[in-house]
JSON list of C-alpha atoms in Angstrom, two decimals:
[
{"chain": "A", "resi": 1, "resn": "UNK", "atom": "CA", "xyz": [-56.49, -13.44, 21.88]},
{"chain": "A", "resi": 2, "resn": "UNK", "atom": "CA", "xyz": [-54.00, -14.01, 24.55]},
{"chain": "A", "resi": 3, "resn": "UNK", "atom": "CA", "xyz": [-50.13, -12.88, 23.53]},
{"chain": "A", "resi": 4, "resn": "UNK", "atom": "CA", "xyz": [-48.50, -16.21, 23.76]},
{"chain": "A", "resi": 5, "resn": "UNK", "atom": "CA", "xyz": [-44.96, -16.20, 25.14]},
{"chain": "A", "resi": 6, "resn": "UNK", "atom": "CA", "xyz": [-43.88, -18.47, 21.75]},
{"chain": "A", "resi": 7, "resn": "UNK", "atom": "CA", "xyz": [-45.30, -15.63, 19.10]},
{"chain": "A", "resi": 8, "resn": "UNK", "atom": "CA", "xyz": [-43.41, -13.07, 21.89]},
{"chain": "A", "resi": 9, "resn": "UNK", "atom": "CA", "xyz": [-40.04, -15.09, 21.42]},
{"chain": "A", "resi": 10, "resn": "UNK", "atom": "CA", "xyz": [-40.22, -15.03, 17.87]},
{"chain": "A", "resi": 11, "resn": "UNK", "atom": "CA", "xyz": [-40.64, -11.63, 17.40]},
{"chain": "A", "resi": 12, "resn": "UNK", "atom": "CA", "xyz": [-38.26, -10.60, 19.76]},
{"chain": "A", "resi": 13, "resn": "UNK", "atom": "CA", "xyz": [-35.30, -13.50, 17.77]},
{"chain": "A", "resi": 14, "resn": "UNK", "atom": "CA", "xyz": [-37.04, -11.63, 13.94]},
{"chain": "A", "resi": 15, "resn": "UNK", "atom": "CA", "xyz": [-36.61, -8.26, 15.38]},
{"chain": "A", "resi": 16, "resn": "UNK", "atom": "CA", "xyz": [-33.29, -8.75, 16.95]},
{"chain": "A", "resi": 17, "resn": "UNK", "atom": "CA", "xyz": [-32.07, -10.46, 13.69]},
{"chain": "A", "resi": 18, "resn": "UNK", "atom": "CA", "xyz": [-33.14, -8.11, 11.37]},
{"chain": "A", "resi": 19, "resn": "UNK", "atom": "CA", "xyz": [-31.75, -5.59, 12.87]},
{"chain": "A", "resi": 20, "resn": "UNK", "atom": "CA", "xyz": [-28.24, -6.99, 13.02]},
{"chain": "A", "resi": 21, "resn": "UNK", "atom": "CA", "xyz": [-28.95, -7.49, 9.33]},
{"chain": "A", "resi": 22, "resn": "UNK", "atom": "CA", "xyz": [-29.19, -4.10, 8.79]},
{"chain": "A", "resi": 23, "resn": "UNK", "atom": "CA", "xyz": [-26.66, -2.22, 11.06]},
{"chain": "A", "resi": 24, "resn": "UNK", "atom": "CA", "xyz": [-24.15, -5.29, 9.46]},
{"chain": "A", "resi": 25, "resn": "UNK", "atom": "CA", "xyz": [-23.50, -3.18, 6.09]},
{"chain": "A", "resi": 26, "resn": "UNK", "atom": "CA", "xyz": [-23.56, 0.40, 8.05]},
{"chain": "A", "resi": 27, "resn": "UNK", "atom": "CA", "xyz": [-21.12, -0.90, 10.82]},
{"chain": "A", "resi": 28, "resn": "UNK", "atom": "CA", "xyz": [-18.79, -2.62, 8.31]},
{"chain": "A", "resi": 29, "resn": "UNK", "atom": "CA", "xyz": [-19.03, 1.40, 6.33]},
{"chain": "A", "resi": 30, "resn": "UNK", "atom": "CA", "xyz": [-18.19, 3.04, 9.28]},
{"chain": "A", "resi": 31, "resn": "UNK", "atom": "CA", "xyz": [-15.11, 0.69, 10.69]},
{"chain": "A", "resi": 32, "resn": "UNK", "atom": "CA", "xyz": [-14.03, 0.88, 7.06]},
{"chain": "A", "resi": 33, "resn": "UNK", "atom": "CA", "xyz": [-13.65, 5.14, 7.00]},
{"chain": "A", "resi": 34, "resn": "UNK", "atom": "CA", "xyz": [-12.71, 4.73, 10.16]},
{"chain": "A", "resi": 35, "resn": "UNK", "atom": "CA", "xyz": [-9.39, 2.95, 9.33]},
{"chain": "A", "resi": 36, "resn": "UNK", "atom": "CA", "xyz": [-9.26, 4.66, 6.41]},
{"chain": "A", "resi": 37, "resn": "UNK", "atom": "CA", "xyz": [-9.05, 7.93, 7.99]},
{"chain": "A", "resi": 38, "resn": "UNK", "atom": "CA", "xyz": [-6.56, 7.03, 10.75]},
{"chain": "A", "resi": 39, "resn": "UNK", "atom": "CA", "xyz": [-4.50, 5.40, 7.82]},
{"chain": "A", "resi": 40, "resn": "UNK", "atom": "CA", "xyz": [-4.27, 8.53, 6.04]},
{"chain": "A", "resi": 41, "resn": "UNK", "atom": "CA", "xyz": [-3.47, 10.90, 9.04]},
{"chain": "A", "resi": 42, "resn": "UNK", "atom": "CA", "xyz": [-0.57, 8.14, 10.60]},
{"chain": "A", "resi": 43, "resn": "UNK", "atom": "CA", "xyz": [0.76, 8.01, 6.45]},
{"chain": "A", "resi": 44, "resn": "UNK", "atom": "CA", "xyz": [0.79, 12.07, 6.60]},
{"chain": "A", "resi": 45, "resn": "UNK", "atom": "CA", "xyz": [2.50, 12.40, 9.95]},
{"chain": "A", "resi": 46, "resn": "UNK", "atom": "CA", "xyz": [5.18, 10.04, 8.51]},
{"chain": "A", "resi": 47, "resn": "UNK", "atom": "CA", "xyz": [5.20, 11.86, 4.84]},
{"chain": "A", "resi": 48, "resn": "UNK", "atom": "CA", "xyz": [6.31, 14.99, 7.47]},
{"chain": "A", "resi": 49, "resn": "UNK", "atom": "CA", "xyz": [9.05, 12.90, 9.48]},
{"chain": "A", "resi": 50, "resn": "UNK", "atom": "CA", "xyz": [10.64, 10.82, 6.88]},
{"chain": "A", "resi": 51, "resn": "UNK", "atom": "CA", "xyz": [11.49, 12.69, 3.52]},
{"chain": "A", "resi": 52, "resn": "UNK", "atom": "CA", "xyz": [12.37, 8.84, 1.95]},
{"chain": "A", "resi": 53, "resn": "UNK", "atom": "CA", "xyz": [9.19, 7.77, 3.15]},
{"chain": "A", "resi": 54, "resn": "UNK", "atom": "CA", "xyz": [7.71, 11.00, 0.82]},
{"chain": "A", "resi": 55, "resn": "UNK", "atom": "CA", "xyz": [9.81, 10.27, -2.04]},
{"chain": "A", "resi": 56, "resn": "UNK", "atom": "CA", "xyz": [8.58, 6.63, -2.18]},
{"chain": "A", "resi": 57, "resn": "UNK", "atom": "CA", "xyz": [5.03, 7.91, -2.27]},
{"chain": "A", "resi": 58, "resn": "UNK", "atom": "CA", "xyz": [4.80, 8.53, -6.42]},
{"chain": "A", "resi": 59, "resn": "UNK", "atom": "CA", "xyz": [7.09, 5.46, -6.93]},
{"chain": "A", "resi": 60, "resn": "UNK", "atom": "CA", "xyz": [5.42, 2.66, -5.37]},
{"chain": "A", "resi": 61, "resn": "UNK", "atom": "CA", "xyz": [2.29, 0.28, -6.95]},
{"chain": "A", "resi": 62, "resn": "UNK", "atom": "CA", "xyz": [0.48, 0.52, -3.70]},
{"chain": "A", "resi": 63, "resn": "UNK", "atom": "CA", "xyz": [1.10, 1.19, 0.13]},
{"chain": "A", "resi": 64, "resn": "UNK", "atom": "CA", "xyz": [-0.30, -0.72, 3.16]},
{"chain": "A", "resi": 65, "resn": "UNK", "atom": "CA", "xyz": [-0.64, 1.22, 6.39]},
{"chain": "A", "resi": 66, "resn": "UNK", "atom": "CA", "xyz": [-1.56, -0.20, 10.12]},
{"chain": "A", "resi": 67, "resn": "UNK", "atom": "CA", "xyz": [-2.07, 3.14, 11.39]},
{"chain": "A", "resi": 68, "resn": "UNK", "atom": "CA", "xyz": [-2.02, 1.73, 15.17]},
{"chain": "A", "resi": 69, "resn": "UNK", "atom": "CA", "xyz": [-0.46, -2.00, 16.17]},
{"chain": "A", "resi": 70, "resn": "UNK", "atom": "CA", "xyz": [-0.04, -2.48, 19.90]},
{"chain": "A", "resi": 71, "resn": "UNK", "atom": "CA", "xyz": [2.47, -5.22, 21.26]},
{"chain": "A", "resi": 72, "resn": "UNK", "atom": "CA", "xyz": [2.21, -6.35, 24.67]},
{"chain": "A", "resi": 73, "resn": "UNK", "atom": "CA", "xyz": [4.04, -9.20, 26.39]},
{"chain": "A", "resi": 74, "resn": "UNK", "atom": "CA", "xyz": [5.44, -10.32, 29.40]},
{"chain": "A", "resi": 75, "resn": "UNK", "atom": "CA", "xyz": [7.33, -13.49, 28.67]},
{"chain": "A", "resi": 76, "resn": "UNK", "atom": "CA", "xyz": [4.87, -14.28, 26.35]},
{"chain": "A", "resi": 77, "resn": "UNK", "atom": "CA", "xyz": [3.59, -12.21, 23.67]},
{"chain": "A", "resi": 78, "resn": "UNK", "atom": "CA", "xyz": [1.56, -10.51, 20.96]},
{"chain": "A", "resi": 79, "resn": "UNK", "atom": "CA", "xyz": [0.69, -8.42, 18.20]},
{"chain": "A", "resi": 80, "resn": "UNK", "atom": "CA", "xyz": [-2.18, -6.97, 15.97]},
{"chain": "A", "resi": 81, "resn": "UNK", "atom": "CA", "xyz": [-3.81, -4.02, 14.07]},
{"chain": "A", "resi": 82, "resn": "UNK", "atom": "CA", "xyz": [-6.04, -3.18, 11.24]},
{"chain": "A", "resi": 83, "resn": "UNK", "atom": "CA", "xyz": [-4.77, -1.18, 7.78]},
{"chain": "A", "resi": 84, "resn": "UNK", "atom": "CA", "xyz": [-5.62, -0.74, 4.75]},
{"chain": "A", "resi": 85, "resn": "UNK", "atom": "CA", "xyz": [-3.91, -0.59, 1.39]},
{"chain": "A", "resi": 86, "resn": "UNK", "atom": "CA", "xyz": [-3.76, 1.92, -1.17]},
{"chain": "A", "resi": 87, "resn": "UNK", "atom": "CA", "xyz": [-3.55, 1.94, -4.65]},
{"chain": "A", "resi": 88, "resn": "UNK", "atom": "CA", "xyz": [-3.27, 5.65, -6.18]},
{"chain": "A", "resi": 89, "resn": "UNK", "atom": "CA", "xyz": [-4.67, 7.18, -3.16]},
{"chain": "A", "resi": 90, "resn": "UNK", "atom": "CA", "xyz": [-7.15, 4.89, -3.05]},
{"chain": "A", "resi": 91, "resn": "UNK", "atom": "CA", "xyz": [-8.41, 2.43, -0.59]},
{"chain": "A", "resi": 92, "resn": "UNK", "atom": "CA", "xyz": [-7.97, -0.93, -2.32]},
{"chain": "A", "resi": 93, "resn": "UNK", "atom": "CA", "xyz": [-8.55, -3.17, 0.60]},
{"chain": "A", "resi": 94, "resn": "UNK", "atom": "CA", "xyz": [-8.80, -3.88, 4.16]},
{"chain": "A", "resi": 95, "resn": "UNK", "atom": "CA", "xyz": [-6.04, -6.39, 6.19]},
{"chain": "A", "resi": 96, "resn": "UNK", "atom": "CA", "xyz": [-4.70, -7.51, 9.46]},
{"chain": "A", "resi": 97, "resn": "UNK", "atom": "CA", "xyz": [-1.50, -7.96, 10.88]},
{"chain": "A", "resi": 98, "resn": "UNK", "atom": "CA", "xyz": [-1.00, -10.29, 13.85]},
{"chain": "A", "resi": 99, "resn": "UNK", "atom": "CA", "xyz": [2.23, -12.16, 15.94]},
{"chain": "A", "resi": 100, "resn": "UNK", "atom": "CA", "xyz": [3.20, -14.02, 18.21]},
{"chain": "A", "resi": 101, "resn": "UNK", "atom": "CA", "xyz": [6.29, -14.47, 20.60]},
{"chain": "A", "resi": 102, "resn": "UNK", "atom": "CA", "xyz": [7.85, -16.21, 23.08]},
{"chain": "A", "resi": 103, "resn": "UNK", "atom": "CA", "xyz": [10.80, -14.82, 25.35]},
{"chain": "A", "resi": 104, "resn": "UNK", "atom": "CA", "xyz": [12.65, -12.37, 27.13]},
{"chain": "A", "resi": 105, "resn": "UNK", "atom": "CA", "xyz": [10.15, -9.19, 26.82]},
{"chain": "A", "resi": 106, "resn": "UNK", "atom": "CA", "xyz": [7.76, -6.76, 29.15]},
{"chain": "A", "resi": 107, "resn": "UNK", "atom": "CA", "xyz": [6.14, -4.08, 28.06]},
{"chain": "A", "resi": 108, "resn": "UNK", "atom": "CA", "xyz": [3.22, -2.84, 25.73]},
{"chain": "A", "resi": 109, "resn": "UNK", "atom": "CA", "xyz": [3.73, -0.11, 22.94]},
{"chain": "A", "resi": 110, "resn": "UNK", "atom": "CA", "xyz": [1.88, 1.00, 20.08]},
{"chain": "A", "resi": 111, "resn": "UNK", "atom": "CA", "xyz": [3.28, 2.01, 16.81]},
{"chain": "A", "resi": 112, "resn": "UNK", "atom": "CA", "xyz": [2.41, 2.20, 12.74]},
{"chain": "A", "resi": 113, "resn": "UNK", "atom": "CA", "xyz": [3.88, 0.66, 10.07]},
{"chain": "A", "resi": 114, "resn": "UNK", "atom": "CA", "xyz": [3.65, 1.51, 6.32]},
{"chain": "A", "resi": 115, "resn": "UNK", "atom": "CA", "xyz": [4.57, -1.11, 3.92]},
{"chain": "A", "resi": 116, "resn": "UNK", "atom": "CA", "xyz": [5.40, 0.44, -0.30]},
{"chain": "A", "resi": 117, "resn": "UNK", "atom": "CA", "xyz": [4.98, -2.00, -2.18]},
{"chain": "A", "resi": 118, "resn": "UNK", "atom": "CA", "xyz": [7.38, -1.21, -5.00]},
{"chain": "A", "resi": 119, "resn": "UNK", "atom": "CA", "xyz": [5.82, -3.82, -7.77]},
{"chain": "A", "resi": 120, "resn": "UNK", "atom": "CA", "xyz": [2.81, -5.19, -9.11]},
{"chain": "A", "resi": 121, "resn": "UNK", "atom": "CA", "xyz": [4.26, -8.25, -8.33]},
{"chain": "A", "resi": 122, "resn": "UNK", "atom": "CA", "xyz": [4.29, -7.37, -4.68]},
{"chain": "A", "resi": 123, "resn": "UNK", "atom": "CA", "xyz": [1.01, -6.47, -4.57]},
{"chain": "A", "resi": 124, "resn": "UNK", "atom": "CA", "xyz": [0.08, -9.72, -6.65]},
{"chain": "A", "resi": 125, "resn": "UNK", "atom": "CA", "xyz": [2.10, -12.13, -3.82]},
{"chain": "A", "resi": 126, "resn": "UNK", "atom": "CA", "xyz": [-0.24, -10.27, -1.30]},
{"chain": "A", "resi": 127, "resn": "UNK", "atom": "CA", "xyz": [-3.28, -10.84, -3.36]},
{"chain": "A", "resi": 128, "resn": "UNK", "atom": "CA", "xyz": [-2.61, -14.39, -4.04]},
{"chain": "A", "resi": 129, "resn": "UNK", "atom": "CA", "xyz": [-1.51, -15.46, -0.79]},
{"chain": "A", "resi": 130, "resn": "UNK", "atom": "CA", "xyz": [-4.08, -16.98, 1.55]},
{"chain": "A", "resi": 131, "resn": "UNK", "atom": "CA", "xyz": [-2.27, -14.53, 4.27]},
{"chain": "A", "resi": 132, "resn": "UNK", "atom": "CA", "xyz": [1.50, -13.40, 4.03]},
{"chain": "A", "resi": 133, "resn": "UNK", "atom": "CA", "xyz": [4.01, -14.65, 6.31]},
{"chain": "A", "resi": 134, "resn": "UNK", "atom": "CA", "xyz": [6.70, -11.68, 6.56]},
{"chain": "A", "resi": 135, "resn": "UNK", "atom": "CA", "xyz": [9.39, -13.00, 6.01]},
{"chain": "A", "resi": 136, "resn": "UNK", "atom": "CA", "xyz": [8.71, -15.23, 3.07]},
{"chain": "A", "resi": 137, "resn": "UNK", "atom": "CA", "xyz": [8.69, -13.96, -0.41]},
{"chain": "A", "resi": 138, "resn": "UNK", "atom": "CA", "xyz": [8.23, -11.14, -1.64]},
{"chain": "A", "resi": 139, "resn": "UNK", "atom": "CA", "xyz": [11.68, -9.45, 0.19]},
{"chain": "A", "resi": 140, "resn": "UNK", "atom": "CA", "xyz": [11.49, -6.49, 2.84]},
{"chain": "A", "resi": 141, "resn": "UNK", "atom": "CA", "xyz": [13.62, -4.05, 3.66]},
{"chain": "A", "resi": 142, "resn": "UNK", "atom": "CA", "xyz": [12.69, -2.11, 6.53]},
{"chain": "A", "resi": 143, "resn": "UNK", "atom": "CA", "xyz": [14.04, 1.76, 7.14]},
{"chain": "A", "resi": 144, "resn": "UNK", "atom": "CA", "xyz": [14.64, 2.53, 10.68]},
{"chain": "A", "resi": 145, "resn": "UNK", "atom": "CA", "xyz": [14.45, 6.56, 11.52]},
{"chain": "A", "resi": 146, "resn": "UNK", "atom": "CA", "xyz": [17.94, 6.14, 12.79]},
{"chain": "A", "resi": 147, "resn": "UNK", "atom": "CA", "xyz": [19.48, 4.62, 9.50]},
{"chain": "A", "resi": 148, "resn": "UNK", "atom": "CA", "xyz": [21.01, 5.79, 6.54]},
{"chain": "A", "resi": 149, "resn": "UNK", "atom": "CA", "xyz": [19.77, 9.16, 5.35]},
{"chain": "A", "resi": 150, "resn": "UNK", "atom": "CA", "xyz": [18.84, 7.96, 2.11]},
{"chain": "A", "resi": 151, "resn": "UNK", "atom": "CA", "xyz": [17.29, 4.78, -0.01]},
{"chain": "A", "resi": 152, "resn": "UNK", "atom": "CA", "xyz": [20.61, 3.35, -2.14]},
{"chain": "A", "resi": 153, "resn": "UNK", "atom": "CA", "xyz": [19.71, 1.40, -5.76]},
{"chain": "A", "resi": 154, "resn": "UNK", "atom": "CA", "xyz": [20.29, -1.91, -3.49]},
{"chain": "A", "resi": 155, "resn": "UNK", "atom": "CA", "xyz": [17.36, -0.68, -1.30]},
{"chain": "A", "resi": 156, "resn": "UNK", "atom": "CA", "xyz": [14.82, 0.21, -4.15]},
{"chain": "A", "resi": 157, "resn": "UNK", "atom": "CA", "xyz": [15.47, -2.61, -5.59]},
{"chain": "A", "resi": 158, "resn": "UNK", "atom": "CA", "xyz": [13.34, -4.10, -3.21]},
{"chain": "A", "resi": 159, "resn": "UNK", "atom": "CA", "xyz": [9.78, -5.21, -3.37]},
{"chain": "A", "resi": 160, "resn": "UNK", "atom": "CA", "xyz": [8.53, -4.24, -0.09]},
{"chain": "A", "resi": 161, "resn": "UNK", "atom": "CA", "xyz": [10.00, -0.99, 2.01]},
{"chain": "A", "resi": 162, "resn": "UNK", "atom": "CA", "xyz": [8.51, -1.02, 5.49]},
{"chain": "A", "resi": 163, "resn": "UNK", "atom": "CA", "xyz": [8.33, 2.17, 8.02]},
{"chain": "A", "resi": 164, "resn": "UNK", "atom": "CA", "xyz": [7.65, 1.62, 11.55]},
{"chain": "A", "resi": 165, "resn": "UNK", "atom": "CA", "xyz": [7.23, 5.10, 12.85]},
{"chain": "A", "resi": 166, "resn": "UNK", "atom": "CA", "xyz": [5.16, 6.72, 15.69]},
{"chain": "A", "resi": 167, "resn": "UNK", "atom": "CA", "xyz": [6.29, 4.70, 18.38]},
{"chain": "A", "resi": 168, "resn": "UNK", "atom": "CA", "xyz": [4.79, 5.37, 22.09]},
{"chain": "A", "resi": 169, "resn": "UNK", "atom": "CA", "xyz": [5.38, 3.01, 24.86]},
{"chain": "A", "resi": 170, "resn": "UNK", "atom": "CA", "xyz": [8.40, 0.71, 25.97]},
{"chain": "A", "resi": 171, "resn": "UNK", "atom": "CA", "xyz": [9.25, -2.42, 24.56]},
{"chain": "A", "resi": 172, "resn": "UNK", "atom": "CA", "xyz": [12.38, -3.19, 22.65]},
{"chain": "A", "resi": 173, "resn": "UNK", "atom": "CA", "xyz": [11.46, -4.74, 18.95]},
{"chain": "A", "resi": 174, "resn": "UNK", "atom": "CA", "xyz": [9.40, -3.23, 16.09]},
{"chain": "A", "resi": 175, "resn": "UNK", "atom": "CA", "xyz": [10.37, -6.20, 13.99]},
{"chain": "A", "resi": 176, "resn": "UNK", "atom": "CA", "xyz": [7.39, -7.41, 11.65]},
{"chain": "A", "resi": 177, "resn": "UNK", "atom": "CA", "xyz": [9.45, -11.08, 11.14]},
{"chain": "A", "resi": 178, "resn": "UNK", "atom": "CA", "xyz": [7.12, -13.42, 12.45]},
{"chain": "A", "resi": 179, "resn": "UNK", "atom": "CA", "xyz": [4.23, -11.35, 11.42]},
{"chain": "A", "resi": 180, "resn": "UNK", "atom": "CA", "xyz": [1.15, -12.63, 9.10]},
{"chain": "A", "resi": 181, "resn": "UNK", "atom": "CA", "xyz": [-0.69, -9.99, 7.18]},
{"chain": "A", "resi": 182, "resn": "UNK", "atom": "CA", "xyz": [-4.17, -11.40, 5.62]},
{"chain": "A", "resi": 183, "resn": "UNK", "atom": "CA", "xyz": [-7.48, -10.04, 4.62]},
{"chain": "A", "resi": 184, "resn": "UNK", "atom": "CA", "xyz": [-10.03, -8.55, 6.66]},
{"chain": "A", "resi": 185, "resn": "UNK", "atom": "CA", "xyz": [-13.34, -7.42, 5.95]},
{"chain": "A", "resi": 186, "resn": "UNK", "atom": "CA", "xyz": [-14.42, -4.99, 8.34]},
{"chain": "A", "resi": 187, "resn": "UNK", "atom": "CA", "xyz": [-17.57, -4.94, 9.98]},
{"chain": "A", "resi": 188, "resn": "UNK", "atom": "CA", "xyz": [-17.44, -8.88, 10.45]}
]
């Protein structure tokens, strides 16, 4: 019985699919403990260089870390990273942050960003929003290295605190204005 080139096709397009079937789930683990882990090392080294960043730690509903964003532009511009956010130590979810710009700028750098969200109803705004524009509601405050040595009652009053911290590269803003943060489910 001659092998046909049609039967040889389809079992080359079944085999290819189901394998992509399979690695989908076991990719989508590993990206997951992959952010995971660089989310918890990044949230450490900042726990070690900002003491208000630590003492926000036991007081906040949940915290969202982008253990590595990189900016680039030259005239135009962008932004993006993965993170994750934690809810009593615990991964809780998976998101992305991404931006856009237009203007006087050159450069690429790479930096993290941890967001405390200081309320449930923080956390709910995130949850409920099909992707949040920073910016809008709920309000940020974010704490530059170089500010005030501590958090006032004005600044915990807050429902977002946001740390950019391990900066490397040259380019002049770390704002996240601008910025949209929506789900992501890794692996896809």
């Amino acid at each position: 019985m001659p092998f046909s080139r049609r039967i040889f096709v389809r079992s080359a397009l079944l085999a290819t699919s189901a394998g992509l079937i399979g690695a989908t789930p076991a990719l989508a683990a590993s990206e997951a403990s992959e952010i995971e882990r660089d989310a918890k090392a990044a949230l450490g080294r900042l726990y070690r260089l900002d003491h208000r960043a630590a003492s926000l730690r036991s007081k906040a509903a949940g915290v969202l870390v982008f253990p590595r964003i990189v900016k680039a532009g030259f005239i135009f511009g962008g932004q993006g990273g993965k993170g994750v956010l934690f809810e009593g130590g615990q991964p809780r979810g998976y998101y992305t942050i991404a931006a856009a710009s237009f203007g006087l700028q050159a450069g690429v750098q790479w930096f993290s960003y941890a967001l405390f969200f200081m309320n449930q109803d923080a956390l709910h705004y995130l949850d409920k929003s099909d992707g949040w524009a920073v910016g809008t509601d709920p309000n940020v405050v974010v704490v530059n290295r170089g500010a005030g040595a501590t958090l006032d009652s004005t600044t915990l009053t807050r429902n977002v605190i946001a740390f950019p911290f391990g900066q490397k590269g040259l380019m002049a803003d770390l704002s996240l204005q601008g910025s949209k943060i929506t789900t992501y489910r890794p692996g896809i």
